[in-house]
Amino acid sequence: MNTETYTVTGMTCGHCAASVTEEISEIDGVANVDVVVETGAVTVTSTAPLDHAAVQAAVEEAGYALA
């Protein structure tokens, strides 16, 4: 398993976290997404290293940005 932590800006509530989780979970190989709204930390566990651009696109699709 591969684990990466990203910082997402603009999240303020549980709905924000759910949107980010849903979009990132759609990336092939993602096994788990853990979001901490207060810090913006998004920890993604996947079966293989993820393409940074794919994660960025998923976060942007949810309406947020990578720091």
mmCIF file of C-alpha atoms in Angstrom:
data_model
loop_
_atom_site.group_PDB
_atom_site.id
_atom_site.type_symbol
_atom_site.label_atom_id
_atom_site.label_comp_id
_atom_site.label_asym_id
_atom_site.label_seq_id
_atom_site.Cartn_x
_atom_site.Cartn_y
_atom_site.Cartn_z
ATOM 1 C CA MET A 1 0.000 0.000 0.000
ATOM 2 C CA ASN A 2 1.056 3.561 -0.689
ATOM 3 C CA THR A 3 0.097 6.512 1.532
ATOM 4 C CA GLU A 4 0.311 10.191 0.593
ATOM 5 C CA THR A 5 -0.866 13.236 2.517
ATOM 6 C CA TYR A 6 -2.057 16.350 0.714
ATOM 7 C CA THR A 7 -3.236 19.720 2.018
ATOM 8 C CA VAL A 8 -6.544 20.931 0.622
ATOM 9 C CA THR A 9 -7.618 24.551 1.056
ATOM 10 C CA GLY A 10 -11.161 25.873 1.362
ATOM 11 C CA MET A 11 -12.828 23.061 3.303
ATOM 12 C CA THR A 12 -14.970 24.251 6.217
ATOM 13 C CA CYS A 13 -17.376 21.418 7.095
ATOM 14 C CA GLY A 14 -18.256 17.752 6.890
ATOM 15 C CA HIS A 15 -19.951 18.247 3.537
ATOM 16 C CA CYS A 16 -16.673 19.661 2.174
ATOM 17 C CA ALA A 17 -14.808 16.596 3.445
ATOM 18 C CA ALA A 18 -17.404 14.275 1.918
ATOM 19 C CA SER A 19 -17.109 15.969 -1.482
ATOM 20 C CA VAL A 20 -13.306 15.687 -1.483
ATOM 21 C CA THR A 21 -13.463 12.077 -0.272
ATOM 22 C CA GLU A 22 -15.966 11.130 -2.969
ATOM 23 C CA GLU A 23 -13.950 12.647 -5.817
ATOM 24 C CA ILE A 24 -10.580 11.219 -4.706
ATOM 25 C CA SER A 25 -12.149 7.796 -4.085
ATOM 26 C CA GLU A 26 -13.049 7.628 -7.790
ATOM 27 C CA ILE A 27 -9.348 7.525 -8.777
ATOM 28 C CA ASP A 28 -8.287 3.990 -9.747
ATOM 29 C CA GLY A 29 -6.379 2.244 -6.987
ATOM 30 C CA VAL A 30 -7.562 4.419 -4.083
ATOM 31 C CA ALA A 31 -8.326 2.242 -1.060
ATOM 32 C CA ASN A 32 -9.016 4.855 1.631
ATOM 33 C CA VAL A 33 -9.346 8.630 2.015
ATOM 34 C CA ASP A 34 -9.106 10.301 5.432
ATOM 35 C CA VAL A 35 -9.943 14.025 5.640
ATOM 36 C CA VAL A 36 -9.293 16.349 8.592
ATOM 37 C CA VAL A 37 -11.314 19.500 7.860
ATOM 38 C CA GLU A 38 -9.646 21.584 10.581
ATOM 39 C CA THR A 39 -6.145 21.208 9.114
ATOM 40 C CA GLY A 40 -7.001 20.500 5.480
ATOM 41 C CA ALA A 41 -4.993 17.272 5.661
ATOM 42 C CA VAL A 42 -6.140 14.594 3.230
ATOM 43 C CA THR A 43 -4.420 11.235 3.616
ATOM 44 C CA VAL A 44 -4.907 8.897 0.671
ATOM 45 C CA THR A 45 -4.063 5.198 0.812
ATOM 46 C CA SER A 46 -3.774 3.483 -2.557
ATOM 47 C CA THR A 47 -2.555 0.270 -4.111
ATOM 48 C CA ALA A 48 0.083 2.158 -6.130
ATOM 49 C CA PRO A 49 1.547 5.684 -6.160
ATOM 50 C CA LEU A 50 -1.018 8.171 -7.464
ATOM 51 C CA ASP A 51 -0.520 10.698 -10.220
ATOM 52 C CA HIS A 52 -0.392 14.136 -8.566
ATOM 53 C CA ALA A 53 -2.364 15.626 -11.471
ATOM 54 C CA ALA A 54 -5.181 13.095 -10.942
ATOM 55 C CA VAL A 55 -5.443 14.003 -7.260
ATOM 56 C CA GLN A 56 -5.356 17.717 -8.084
ATOM 57 C CA ALA A 57 -8.091 17.281 -10.702
ATOM 58 C CA ALA A 58 -10.278 15.354 -8.237
ATOM 59 C CA VAL A 59 -9.859 18.024 -5.554
ATOM 60 C CA GLU A 60 -10.665 20.771 -8.062
ATOM 61 C CA GLU A 61 -13.722 18.818 -9.273
ATOM 62 C CA ALA A 62 -14.948 18.874 -5.651
ATOM 63 C CA GLY A 63 -14.525 22.663 -5.678
ATOM 64 C CA TYR A 64 -11.313 23.008 -3.654
ATOM 65 C CA ALA A 65 -7.579 23.382 -4.282
ATOM 66 C CA LEU A 66 -4.367 21.674 -3.265
ATOM 67 C CA ALA A 67 -2.130 23.953 -1.202
#
